[in-house]
Amino acid sequence: MDLLDNLTKTFFDFQAMADVLPQLLQVGLVNTLVISLAATAIGCVLGMMIALMGISPLRWLRWPARVYTDLFRGLPAILTILLIGQGFARFSQQLFGPSPYPLGIIALSLISSAYIGEIFRAGILAVDKGQLEACRALGMGYGRAMRLVVVPQGIRRVLPALVNQFISIVKDSSLVYFLGLLVSERELFRVGQDAAVLSGNLSPLVLAGLFYLIVTVPLTHLVNYFDQRFRTGRRKAAPPVSGLREVAELETAGTAESR
Amino acid sequence: MTMTLPTETRRRAMTTSANYDYSGAALDLRDLTLAYGDIEVVRKISLRVEPGTTTCIIGPSGSGKSTLLRGINRLHEPKSGDVLLDGGSTLAEQPDQLRRKIGMVFQHFNLFPDHTALENVALSPWKVKRLAKKEAFELAHARLDEVGLRERADHKPRDLSGGQQQRVAIARALAMEPQVMLFDEATSALDPELVNGVLNLMASLSGRGMTMVVVTHEMGFARRAANQVVFMDEGQIVETGTPEEIFDRPQSARLQRFLSEVL
């Protein structure tokens, strides 16, 4: 009984939770979402460039993309964030002022772009090569064919993987606290941790965790929904139509008439 | 004009395209050689296709028929030789420019799955030829009419039968107003009852003055619609002639053997 009481006080101190709730909502959640969405957006743009370089027929575009990807996928996120966040602090000071917040976003963007680049690359490569060929046969240049036809198809089929990547960024965004954020810039984890120090128990962190779950769990289910939809397609079940009907239709249209 | 289309359709088709009766170009292949790495799969092929005529290329698998076709519009860059359009060398031309004059239809249609039939046809006149959007879509409508799919304009490829998809692909190639059309086993992936519809459409193009090079396994079509039949084997032309010469009086042992297997 004593143990249970102890656990309850440690993890489910509702008063401590209630105290930190406004901050988690107004500061933590907002910053977590801002950081994650910004990092995902920048990551998608960079990732697309990396992906296109990675599938380029030109070797001098391919290998820098390869090195970049290996680098940022191979390093622990925390190390990249510290190296970027502290290493470029002086640059950042001139550009964005003293806050390390933008650098945190940039570091996360670089990390996510390496993963997103691989996602895009796989998606684009999975598009039937007949698509590119059909475009080329119609007189489209490589760039236009990729932009109008191949890349959109590639993106569509990797949407589930992109949502997964976003979830991972949401979680990694907690690492930005290492850079030392201003009070108003703290994300969910930091807000929870600061409150935990004050309350003397872990309940604020439990609540912060709950917030993460509120963001991520619906998304994982969205992924499953996406996946299902893409796999089965949107085609509605229709009664079978005889091929002969089409033959008859053609004959009446007059176009099937031979010379 | 040999087709009997409703006048409304005909009027529309003619207003959106100057040459509804086609004026195909003369096509000359000069010592065309195509290779994968060091392996030459098409060796020094020379061939003339008169303007407005249809040449069918037949031959066993691996004979280089499809590769030859892709060499003509440089989807596969030739190792040596030249392709002449109306007597002019195309060697110096940008491949993209050349391909706007040479339409191609593939075995597996290769329609753009995210686009409707109409958008498939309108895309390249709009984005490549830089027609006004409205004009490109009018042209696309006329082309879909021409292949009998006016009613299917808003369908996505997955909602069309194979035969319909291939006819959209033909309309898509025609929308660029090509001077030559290449068909790469265009009916090989179709359900058997839909083959004739597509072949008849091809015959109709041929009858209206399009210059066509058709790689096909449909000997009936070759006999019926071709002005010239070319028998290829192992990357070379073995025999060339009229359909009667090729099918009724084959000279070489290889062609005789081939015909005895496929007919």
Short mmCIF file of C-alpha atoms in Angstrom, two decimals:
data_model
loop_
_atom_site.label_atom_id
_atom_site.label_comp_id
_atom_site.label_asym_id
_atom_site.label_seq_id
_atom_site.Cartn_x
_atom_site.Cartn_y
_atom_site.Cartn_z
CA MET A 1 0.00 0.00 0.00
CA ASP A 2 2.85 2.26 0.90
CA LEU A 3 4.50 1.50 -2.42
CA LEU A 4 1.33 2.26 -4.36
CA ASP A 5 0.92 5.52 -2.49
CA ASN A 6 4.51 6.39 -3.27
CA LEU A 7 4.07 5.64 -6.97
CA THR A 8 0.90 7.67 -7.14
CA LYS A 9 2.61 10.65 -5.58
CA THR A 10 5.58 10.33 -7.91
CA PHE A 11 3.71 9.94 -11.17
CA PHE A 12 0.17 11.09 -10.59
CA ASP A 13 0.35 14.16 -8.39
CA PHE A 14 -2.67 15.81 -9.94
CA GLN A 15 -2.06 19.14 -8.21
CA ALA A 16 1.41 19.37 -9.76
CA MET A 17 -0.08 18.43 -13.10
CA ALA A 18 -2.78 21.06 -12.85
CA ASP A 19 -0.16 23.65 -12.00
CA VAL A 20 1.94 22.96 -15.06
CA LEU A 21 -0.95 22.38 -17.48
CA PRO A 22 -1.29 26.00 -18.68
CA GLN A 23 2.43 26.23 -19.35
CA LEU A 24 2.51 22.92 -21.14
CA LEU A 25 -0.34 24.06 -23.35
CA GLN A 26 0.65 27.64 -23.99
CA VAL A 27 4.41 27.30 -24.10
CA GLY A 28 5.47 23.67 -24.35
CA LEU A 29 3.02 22.34 -26.89
CA VAL A 30 3.23 25.43 -29.06
CA ASN A 31 7.03 25.34 -29.16
CA THR A 32 7.19 21.60 -29.74
CA LEU A 33 4.83 21.97 -32.69
CA VAL A 34 6.59 25.03 -34.07
CA ILE A 35 9.99 23.36 -33.86
CA SER A 36 8.73 20.08 -35.32
CA LEU A 37 6.72 21.61 -38.15
CA ALA A 38 9.49 24.01 -39.09
CA ALA A 39 12.11 21.25 -39.01
CA THR A 40 9.84 19.00 -41.09
CA ALA A 41 9.15 21.72 -43.64
CA ILE A 42 12.81 22.64 -44.04
CA GLY A 43 13.70 18.95 -43.91
CA CYS A 44 11.30 18.22 -46.77
CA VAL A 45 12.77 20.95 -48.96
CA LEU A 46 16.37 19.92 -48.23
CA GLY A 47 15.42 16.27 -48.40
CA MET A 48 13.92 16.69 -51.86
CA MET A 49 17.12 18.33 -53.05
CA ILE A 50 19.18 15.54 -51.53
CA ALA A 51 16.90 12.93 -53.10
CA LEU A 52 17.07 14.51 -56.55
CA MET A 53 20.83 14.79 -56.29
CA GLY A 54 20.97 11.19 -55.12
CA ILE A 55 19.19 9.86 -58.21
CA SER A 56 20.92 12.21 -60.62
CA PRO A 57 22.76 10.64 -63.52
CA LEU A 58 25.68 12.95 -62.63
CA ARG A 59 28.20 11.48 -60.23
CA TRP A 60 29.35 14.83 -58.84
CA LEU A 61 25.77 15.45 -57.67
CA ARG A 62 25.25 11.92 -56.40
CA TRP A 63 28.16 11.52 -54.07
CA PRO A 64 27.78 14.74 -52.04
CA ALA A 65 24.18 13.66 -51.43
CA ARG A 66 25.45 10.26 -50.35
CA VAL A 67 28.00 11.73 -47.92
CA TYR A 68 25.45 14.17 -46.49
CA THR A 69 22.96 11.39 -45.90
CA ASP A 70 25.48 9.08 -44.31
CA LEU A 71 26.73 11.86 -42.07
CA PHE A 72 23.45 13.07 -40.62
CA ARG A 73 21.86 9.65 -40.43
CA GLY A 74 24.92 8.13 -38.85
CA LEU A 75 25.44 10.65 -36.04
CA PRO A 76 23.37 10.66 -32.84
CA ALA A 77 20.83 13.48 -32.96
CA ILE A 78 22.07 14.92 -29.69
CA LEU A 79 25.59 15.24 -31.03
CA THR A 80 24.48 17.01 -34.21
CA ILE A 81 22.27 19.35 -32.23
CA LEU A 82 25.10 20.28 -29.86
CA LEU A 83 27.66 20.69 -32.63
CA ILE A 84 25.36 22.87 -34.71
CA GLY A 85 23.74 24.67 -31.80
CA GLN A 86 26.96 25.62 -30.07
CA GLY A 87 29.33 25.60 -33.01
CA PHE A 88 27.36 28.12 -35.01
CA ALA A 89 26.18 30.17 -32.04
CA ARG A 90 28.17 33.21 -33.13
CA PHE A 91 26.80 33.12 -36.68
CA SER A 92 23.35 32.68 -35.32
CA GLN A 93 23.79 35.60 -32.96
CA GLN A 94 24.32 37.94 -35.91
CA LEU A 95 21.43 36.49 -37.88
CA PHE A 96 18.75 35.63 -35.37
CA GLY A 97 19.90 37.19 -32.10
CA PRO A 98 20.99 35.39 -28.93
CA SER A 99 18.34 32.66 -28.90
CA PRO A 100 19.56 29.18 -29.86
CA TYR A 101 16.02 28.32 -30.97
CA PRO A 102 16.63 28.82 -34.73
CA LEU A 103 19.82 26.79 -34.58
CA GLY A 104 17.94 23.99 -32.87
CA ILE A 105 15.43 24.01 -35.71
CA ILE A 106 18.22 24.03 -38.28
CA ALA A 107 20.01 21.12 -36.59
CA LEU A 108 16.78 19.11 -36.51
CA SER A 109 16.13 20.06 -40.14
CA LEU A 110 19.53 18.77 -41.21
CA ILE A 111 18.99 15.49 -39.38
CA SER A 112 15.47 15.03 -40.71
CA SER A 113 16.46 16.02 -44.25
CA ALA A 114 18.87 13.09 -44.37
CA TYR A 115 16.05 10.69 -43.50
CA ILE A 116 13.45 12.45 -45.62
CA GLY A 117 15.89 12.49 -48.53
CA GLU A 118 16.13 8.72 -48.34
CA ILE A 119 12.34 8.45 -48.11
CA PHE A 120 11.86 10.63 -51.19
CA ARG A 121 14.61 8.84 -53.06
CA ALA A 122 13.03 5.45 -52.41
CA GLY A 123 9.61 6.81 -53.42
CA ILE A 124 10.85 8.32 -56.65
CA LEU A 125 12.83 5.21 -57.56
CA ALA A 126 9.74 3.09 -56.96
CA VAL A 127 7.84 4.95 -59.69
CA ASP A 128 7.65 2.75 -62.78
CA LYS A 129 10.40 3.81 -65.15
CA GLY A 130 7.88 3.72 -67.98
CA GLN A 131 6.54 6.98 -66.56
CA LEU A 132 9.78 8.84 -67.16
CA GLU A 133 10.09 7.17 -70.53
CA ALA A 134 6.60 8.22 -71.57
CA CYS A 135 7.42 11.80 -70.59
CA ARG A 136 10.67 11.77 -72.51
CA ALA A 137 8.91 10.27 -75.54
CA LEU A 138 6.53 13.24 -75.43
CA GLY A 139 9.43 15.64 -75.64
CA MET A 140 9.68 16.61 -71.98
CA GLY A 141 13.13 17.29 -70.60
CA TYR A 142 14.35 15.31 -67.61
CA GLY A 143 13.65 18.12 -65.15
CA ARG A 144 10.14 18.81 -66.35
CA ALA A 145 9.29 15.11 -66.48
CA MET A 146 10.46 14.67 -62.90
CA ARG A 147 8.63 17.76 -61.69
CA LEU A 148 5.32 17.18 -63.48
CA VAL A 149 4.98 13.41 -63.36
CA VAL A 150 7.55 11.32 -61.54
CA VAL A 151 8.19 13.23 -58.32
CA PRO A 152 4.50 13.85 -57.48
CA GLN A 153 3.86 10.12 -57.83
CA GLY A 154 6.88 9.37 -55.67
CA ILE A 155 5.74 11.77 -52.96
CA ARG A 156 2.26 10.36 -52.89
CA ARG A 157 3.44 6.89 -52.15
CA VAL A 158 5.78 7.96 -49.33
CA LEU A 159 3.26 10.10 -47.43
CA PRO A 160 2.93 7.44 -44.71
CA ALA A 161 6.69 7.34 -44.25
CA LEU A 162 6.77 11.13 -44.04
CA VAL A 163 4.20 11.11 -41.26
CA ASN A 164 6.36 8.59 -39.43
CA GLN A 165 9.31 10.92 -39.87
CA PHE A 166 7.30 13.80 -38.45
CA ILE A 167 6.51 11.71 -35.38
CA SER A 168 10.17 11.02 -34.94
CA ILE A 169 10.96 14.74 -35.25
CA VAL A 170 8.34 15.57 -32.62
CA LYS A 171 10.15 13.29 -30.23
CA ASP A 172 13.62 14.50 -31.18
CA SER A 173 12.54 18.10 -30.74
CA SER A 174 12.89 17.50 -26.98
CA LEU A 175 16.67 17.39 -27.47
CA VAL A 176 16.77 21.07 -28.34
CA TYR A 177 16.56 21.85 -24.63
CA PHE A 178 20.29 21.02 -24.48
CA LEU A 179 21.00 24.34 -26.14
CA GLY A 180 19.51 26.24 -23.23
CA LEU A 181 16.27 27.88 -24.23
CA LEU A 182 14.65 31.05 -22.94
CA VAL A 183 11.66 30.53 -20.67
CA SER A 184 9.18 31.37 -23.41
CA GLU A 185 10.94 29.07 -25.88
CA ARG A 186 10.82 25.88 -23.88
CA GLU A 187 9.19 22.89 -25.50
CA LEU A 188 7.10 20.19 -23.80
CA PHE A 189 9.95 18.23 -22.27
CA ARG A 190 11.75 21.25 -20.82
CA VAL A 191 8.56 22.72 -19.39
CA GLY A 192 7.78 19.37 -17.79
CA GLN A 193 11.28 18.96 -16.45
CA ASP A 194 11.43 22.43 -14.94
CA ALA A 195 8.09 21.87 -13.26
CA ALA A 196 9.24 18.48 -12.03
CA VAL A 197 12.13 20.14 -10.22
CA LEU A 198 9.70 22.51 -8.51
CA SER A 199 7.09 19.91 -7.58
CA GLY A 200 9.67 17.41 -6.44
CA ASN A 201 8.00 14.57 -8.36
CA LEU A 202 7.74 13.36 -11.92
CA SER A 203 4.07 14.12 -12.49
CA PRO A 204 4.69 17.16 -14.73
CA LEU A 205 6.87 14.98 -16.95
CA VAL A 206 4.15 12.35 -17.07
CA LEU A 207 1.77 15.02 -18.26
CA ALA A 208 4.33 16.22 -20.81
CA GLY A 209 4.57 12.63 -22.00
CA LEU A 210 0.82 12.55 -22.32
CA PHE A 211 1.02 15.59 -24.56
CA TYR A 212 3.55 13.87 -26.79
CA LEU A 213 1.22 10.91 -27.06
CA ILE A 214 -1.72 13.14 -27.88
CA VAL A 215 0.27 14.43 -30.84
CA THR A 216 1.90 11.20 -31.98
CA VAL A 217 -0.67 8.46 -31.43
CA PRO A 218 -3.37 9.91 -33.72
CA LEU A 219 -0.67 10.39 -36.33
CA THR A 220 0.41 6.76 -36.17
CA HIS A 221 -3.17 5.80 -36.81
CA LEU A 222 -3.34 8.29 -39.65
CA VAL A 223 -0.34 6.50 -41.13
CA ASN A 224 -2.15 3.18 -40.97
CA TYR A 225 -5.15 4.74 -42.62
CA PHE A 226 -2.99 6.22 -45.37
CA ASP A 227 -1.23 2.92 -45.84
CA GLN A 228 -4.47 1.06 -46.17
CA ARG A 229 -5.82 3.55 -48.63
CA PHE A 230 -2.77 3.57 -50.82
CA ARG A 231 -2.50 -0.16 -50.82
CA THR A 232 -6.09 -0.87 -51.72
CA GLY A 233 -6.52 2.25 -53.82
CA ARG A 234 -9.56 4.42 -53.85
CA ARG A 235 -11.27 2.38 -56.49
CA LYS A 236 -14.81 1.61 -55.55
CA ALA A 237 -16.11 -1.87 -56.10
CA ALA A 238 -18.09 -1.94 -59.33
CA PRO A 239 -20.01 -4.72 -61.01
CA PRO A 240 -17.91 -6.47 -63.64
CA VAL A 241 -18.25 -5.08 -67.14
CA SER A 242 -17.82 -7.37 -70.11
CA GLY A 243 -15.01 -6.46 -72.51
CA LEU A 244 -17.49 -7.17 -75.30
CA ARG A 245 -19.51 -4.19 -74.20
CA GLU A 246 -16.51 -2.01 -74.96
CA VAL A 247 -16.10 -3.62 -78.35
CA ALA A 248 -19.73 -2.88 -79.18
CA GLU A 249 -19.39 0.66 -77.89
CA LEU A 250 -16.42 1.27 -80.16
CA GLU A 251 -18.22 -0.01 -83.19
CA THR A 252 -21.11 2.35 -82.69
CA ALA A 253 -18.71 5.24 -82.13
CA GLY A 254 -17.40 4.54 -85.62
CA THR A 255 -13.78 4.93 -84.63
CA ALA A 256 -13.02 1.26 -84.81
CA GLU A 257 -13.85 1.13 -88.44
CA SER A 258 -10.85 0.11 -90.47
CA ARG A 259 -9.90 1.75 -93.65
CA MET B 1 -11.12 11.35 -94.90
CA THR B 2 -12.05 7.74 -94.58
CA MET B 3 -13.61 7.79 -91.17
CA THR B 4 -17.28 8.20 -90.58
CA LEU B 5 -17.44 10.42 -87.55
CA PRO B 6 -20.41 12.50 -86.48
CA THR B 7 -20.11 15.92 -88.11
CA GLU B 8 -19.93 17.67 -84.75
CA THR B 9 -16.94 15.54 -83.81
CA ARG B 10 -15.31 16.07 -87.14
CA ARG B 11 -15.76 19.81 -87.04
CA ARG B 12 -14.28 20.01 -83.61
CA ALA B 13 -11.36 17.83 -84.47
CA MET B 14 -10.61 19.88 -87.55
CA THR B 15 -10.86 23.23 -85.79
CA THR B 16 -8.34 22.23 -83.20
CA SER B 17 -5.83 20.64 -85.52
CA ALA B 18 -4.58 21.78 -88.90
CA ASN B 19 -3.84 18.31 -90.19
CA TYR B 20 -6.65 16.06 -89.25
CA ASP B 21 -5.64 14.05 -92.25
CA TYR B 22 -2.07 13.49 -91.28
CA SER B 23 0.97 14.41 -93.28
CA GLY B 24 3.58 12.00 -92.04
CA ALA B 25 7.23 12.61 -92.71
CA ALA B 26 9.62 10.35 -94.58
CA LEU B 27 11.82 8.40 -92.20
CA ASP B 28 15.25 7.11 -93.09
CA LEU B 29 17.49 5.04 -90.88
CA ARG B 30 21.14 5.10 -91.95
CA ASP B 31 23.46 2.45 -90.57
CA LEU B 32 21.82 2.75 -87.17
CA THR B 33 23.74 0.88 -84.49
CA LEU B 34 22.57 0.57 -80.90
CA ALA B 35 24.51 -0.97 -78.05
CA TYR B 36 24.21 -1.80 -74.39
CA GLY B 37 27.75 -1.17 -73.25
CA ASP B 38 29.93 -3.07 -75.66
CA ILE B 39 27.21 -5.37 -76.87
CA GLU B 40 25.65 -4.25 -80.12
CA VAL B 41 22.02 -5.30 -80.16
CA VAL B 42 21.14 -3.48 -83.36
CA ARG B 43 23.79 -3.48 -86.06
CA LYS B 44 23.95 -1.05 -88.96
CA ILE B 45 20.31 -0.99 -89.85
CA SER B 46 19.26 1.04 -92.87
CA LEU B 47 15.61 1.41 -93.69
CA ARG B 48 13.38 3.83 -95.54
CA VAL B 49 9.79 4.48 -94.56
CA GLU B 50 7.95 6.49 -97.18
CA PRO B 51 5.83 9.37 -95.93
CA GLY B 52 2.36 8.33 -94.88
CA THR B 53 3.14 4.62 -94.99
CA THR B 54 3.28 1.95 -92.34
CA THR B 55 6.21 -0.34 -91.76
CA CYS B 56 5.75 -3.34 -89.50
CA ILE B 57 8.76 -4.86 -87.83
CA ILE B 58 8.42 -8.52 -86.95
CA GLY B 59 10.89 -10.99 -85.55
CA PRO B 60 11.61 -13.27 -82.63
CA SER B 61 12.20 -11.95 -79.13
CA GLY B 62 15.67 -10.57 -78.64
CA SER B 63 15.95 -9.56 -82.27
CA GLY B 64 16.41 -5.90 -81.34
CA LYS B 65 13.03 -4.68 -82.66
CA SER B 66 12.13 -2.63 -79.61
CA THR B 67 15.65 -1.32 -79.20
CA LEU B 68 15.62 -0.19 -82.83
CA LEU B 69 12.36 1.65 -82.21
CA ARG B 70 13.85 3.40 -79.18
CA GLY B 71 16.86 4.34 -81.22
CA ILE B 72 14.64 6.19 -83.69
CA ASN B 73 13.45 8.70 -81.08
CA ARG B 74 16.68 8.36 -79.10
CA LEU B 75 15.18 7.04 -75.91
CA HIS B 76 18.18 4.85 -76.47
CA GLU B 77 21.04 6.98 -77.80
CA PRO B 78 22.43 5.31 -80.94
CA LYS B 79 26.08 4.33 -80.94
CA SER B 80 26.41 5.33 -84.57
CA GLY B 81 24.35 6.00 -87.65
CA ASP B 82 21.68 8.59 -88.31
CA VAL B 83 17.93 9.06 -88.41
CA LEU B 84 16.58 11.30 -91.19
CA LEU B 85 13.22 13.03 -91.08
CA ASP B 86 12.11 14.20 -94.51
CA GLY B 87 15.69 13.85 -95.65
CA GLY B 88 17.20 15.98 -92.86
CA SER B 89 19.62 14.51 -90.34
CA THR B 90 18.37 14.55 -86.77
CA LEU B 91 21.72 13.73 -85.27
CA ALA B 92 22.49 17.31 -84.33
CA GLU B 93 19.04 17.88 -82.93
CA GLN B 94 18.29 17.91 -79.21
CA PRO B 95 16.60 14.60 -78.40
CA ASP B 96 13.75 16.48 -76.69
CA GLN B 97 13.11 18.46 -79.85
CA LEU B 98 13.23 15.35 -82.01
CA ARG B 99 10.79 13.49 -79.76
CA ARG B 100 8.20 16.20 -80.15
CA LYS B 101 8.01 15.18 -83.79
CA ILE B 102 7.97 11.44 -83.16
CA GLY B 103 5.13 9.96 -81.14
CA MET B 104 5.57 6.69 -79.29
CA VAL B 105 3.10 4.18 -77.89
CA PHE B 106 4.27 1.60 -75.37
CA GLN B 107 3.31 -1.95 -74.60
CA HIS B 108 2.24 -1.06 -71.07
CA PHE B 109 0.57 2.27 -72.00
CA ASN B 110 2.54 4.24 -69.38
CA LEU B 111 -0.32 6.63 -68.77
CA PHE B 112 0.09 9.05 -65.89
CA PRO B 113 -1.99 7.44 -63.13
CA ASP B 114 -2.70 10.62 -61.16
CA HIS B 115 -4.18 12.37 -64.18
CA THR B 116 -7.48 11.90 -65.97
CA ALA B 117 -7.53 10.68 -69.56
CA LEU B 118 -8.02 14.27 -70.69
CA GLU B 119 -5.12 15.57 -68.61
CA ASN B 120 -2.90 12.79 -69.88
CA VAL B 121 -3.52 13.99 -73.42
CA ALA B 122 -3.40 17.72 -72.65
CA LEU B 123 -0.27 17.70 -70.49
CA SER B 124 2.42 17.82 -73.15
CA PRO B 125 0.71 20.22 -75.57
CA TRP B 126 0.22 22.48 -72.58
CA LYS B 127 3.54 22.11 -70.81
CA VAL B 128 5.87 21.17 -73.63
CA LYS B 129 4.37 22.88 -76.66
CA ARG B 130 3.30 25.80 -74.49
CA LEU B 131 -0.19 26.03 -75.91
CA ALA B 132 -2.63 28.04 -73.86
CA LYS B 133 -4.27 25.79 -71.30
CA LYS B 134 -7.69 26.15 -72.88
CA GLU B 135 -6.34 25.37 -76.31
CA ALA B 136 -4.42 22.34 -75.05
CA PHE B 137 -7.53 20.92 -73.40
CA GLU B 138 -9.61 21.53 -76.53
CA LEU B 139 -7.01 19.73 -78.53
CA ALA B 140 -7.04 16.90 -75.99
CA HIS B 141 -10.83 16.65 -76.24
CA ALA B 142 -10.59 16.39 -80.01
CA ARG B 143 -7.94 13.69 -79.75
CA LEU B 144 -10.00 11.69 -77.27
CA ASP B 145 -12.94 12.02 -79.65
CA GLU B 146 -10.77 10.69 -82.39
CA VAL B 147 -9.97 7.52 -80.45
CA GLY B 148 -13.59 7.09 -79.34
CA LEU B 149 -13.15 8.07 -75.71
CA ARG B 150 -14.93 11.38 -75.50
CA GLU B 151 -17.15 9.96 -72.76
CA ARG B 152 -14.17 8.79 -70.73
CA ALA B 153 -12.32 12.10 -70.61
CA ASP B 154 -12.63 12.43 -66.84
CA HIS B 155 -11.70 8.86 -65.98
CA LYS B 156 -8.41 8.04 -64.34
CA PRO B 157 -6.38 5.34 -66.10
CA ARG B 158 -7.18 2.77 -63.38
CA ASP B 159 -10.87 3.14 -64.23
CA LEU B 160 -10.27 2.33 -67.90
CA SER B 161 -9.82 -1.02 -69.58
CA GLY B 162 -6.48 -1.87 -71.15
CA GLY B 163 -7.84 -1.13 -74.59
CA GLN B 164 -9.13 2.24 -73.48
CA GLN B 165 -5.86 3.05 -71.78
CA GLN B 166 -3.93 2.26 -74.92
CA ARG B 167 -6.24 4.45 -76.96
CA VAL B 168 -5.66 7.29 -74.50
CA ALA B 169 -1.93 6.70 -74.94
CA ILE B 170 -2.36 6.94 -78.71
CA ALA B 171 -4.38 10.14 -78.31
CA ARG B 172 -1.66 11.48 -76.02
CA ALA B 173 1.01 10.86 -78.64
CA LEU B 174 -1.17 12.33 -81.41
CA ALA B 175 -1.76 15.48 -79.40
CA MET B 176 1.83 16.50 -80.05
CA GLU B 177 1.00 16.36 -83.77
CA PRO B 178 3.89 14.07 -84.59
CA GLN B 179 5.18 13.40 -88.07
CA VAL B 180 5.99 9.80 -87.26
CA MET B 181 4.39 7.37 -84.83
CA LEU B 182 6.22 4.45 -83.24
CA PHE B 183 4.29 1.54 -81.75
CA ASP B 184 6.16 -0.83 -79.45
CA GLU B 185 4.08 -4.00 -79.18
CA ALA B 186 1.08 -1.81 -78.49
CA THR B 187 -1.41 -4.65 -78.20
CA SER B 188 0.71 -7.28 -76.44
CA ALA B 189 -0.62 -6.44 -72.98
CA LEU B 190 -4.29 -6.29 -73.96
CA ASP B 191 -7.08 -8.73 -73.32
CA PRO B 192 -7.71 -10.56 -76.61
CA GLU B 193 -11.16 -9.10 -77.28
CA LEU B 194 -9.75 -5.57 -77.04
CA VAL B 195 -6.84 -6.09 -79.42
CA ASN B 196 -8.78 -5.48 -82.61
CA GLY B 197 -10.18 -2.17 -81.43
CA VAL B 198 -6.68 -0.81 -80.96
CA LEU B 199 -5.36 -2.36 -84.17
CA ASN B 200 -8.25 -0.86 -86.11
CA LEU B 201 -7.48 2.53 -84.66
CA MET B 202 -3.86 2.13 -85.74
CA ALA B 203 -4.96 1.04 -89.21
CA SER B 204 -7.15 4.12 -89.39
CA LEU B 205 -4.19 6.40 -88.57
CA SER B 206 -2.16 4.61 -91.18
CA GLY B 207 -4.95 5.08 -93.71
CA ARG B 208 -5.02 8.80 -93.02
CA GLY B 209 -1.43 9.48 -93.89
CA MET B 210 0.49 8.98 -90.66
CA THR B 211 3.99 7.57 -91.05
CA MET B 212 4.17 4.62 -88.70
CA VAL B 213 6.74 2.10 -87.55
CA VAL B 214 5.03 -0.74 -85.75
CA VAL B 215 6.77 -3.47 -83.80
CA THR B 216 4.15 -6.17 -83.55
CA HIS B 217 3.39 -9.82 -83.06
CA GLU B 218 0.05 -9.39 -84.82
CA MET B 219 0.80 -10.91 -88.22
CA GLY B 220 -2.78 -10.29 -89.34
CA PHE B 221 -2.31 -6.59 -88.73
CA ALA B 222 1.04 -6.55 -90.52
CA ARG B 223 -0.51 -8.20 -93.54
CA ARG B 224 -3.54 -5.95 -93.55
CA ALA B 225 -2.17 -2.53 -92.67
CA ALA B 226 1.53 -2.51 -93.55
CA ASN B 227 2.98 -1.13 -96.75
CA GLN B 228 6.29 -2.70 -95.83
CA VAL B 229 7.21 -5.53 -93.53
CA VAL B 230 10.67 -5.91 -92.03
CA PHE B 231 11.85 -9.18 -90.54
CA MET B 232 14.60 -8.70 -87.96
CA ASP B 233 16.73 -11.28 -86.21
CA GLU B 234 19.80 -10.91 -84.02
CA GLY B 235 19.97 -7.17 -84.46
CA GLN B 236 19.85 -7.11 -88.23
CA ILE B 237 17.30 -6.90 -90.98
CA VAL B 238 17.02 -10.31 -92.57
CA GLU B 239 14.31 -9.59 -95.08
CA THR B 240 12.25 -6.60 -96.21
CA GLY B 241 9.28 -6.56 -98.53
CA THR B 242 5.60 -6.03 -99.06
CA PRO B 243 3.30 -8.06 -96.81
CA GLU B 244 2.71 -10.45 -99.72
CA GLU B 245 6.41 -10.96 -100.26
CA ILE B 246 7.14 -11.52 -96.60
CA PHE B 247 4.19 -13.71 -95.70
CA ASP B 248 3.51 -15.54 -98.97
CA ARG B 249 7.00 -15.82 -100.44
CA PRO B 250 9.53 -15.72 -97.61
CA GLN B 251 13.02 -16.12 -99.01
CA SER B 252 15.31 -16.76 -96.06
CA ALA B 253 15.26 -19.93 -94.02
CA ARG B 254 15.07 -17.92 -90.81
CA LEU B 255 11.93 -16.07 -91.87
CA GLN B 256 10.33 -19.31 -93.07
CA ARG B 257 11.13 -20.88 -89.74
CA PHE B 258 9.78 -17.86 -87.83
CA LEU B 259 6.55 -17.79 -89.80
CA SER B 260 6.00 -21.50 -89.36
CA GLU B 261 6.19 -20.94 -85.60
CA VAL B 262 3.90 -17.93 -85.34
CA LEU B 263 1.27 -18.48 -88.01
#
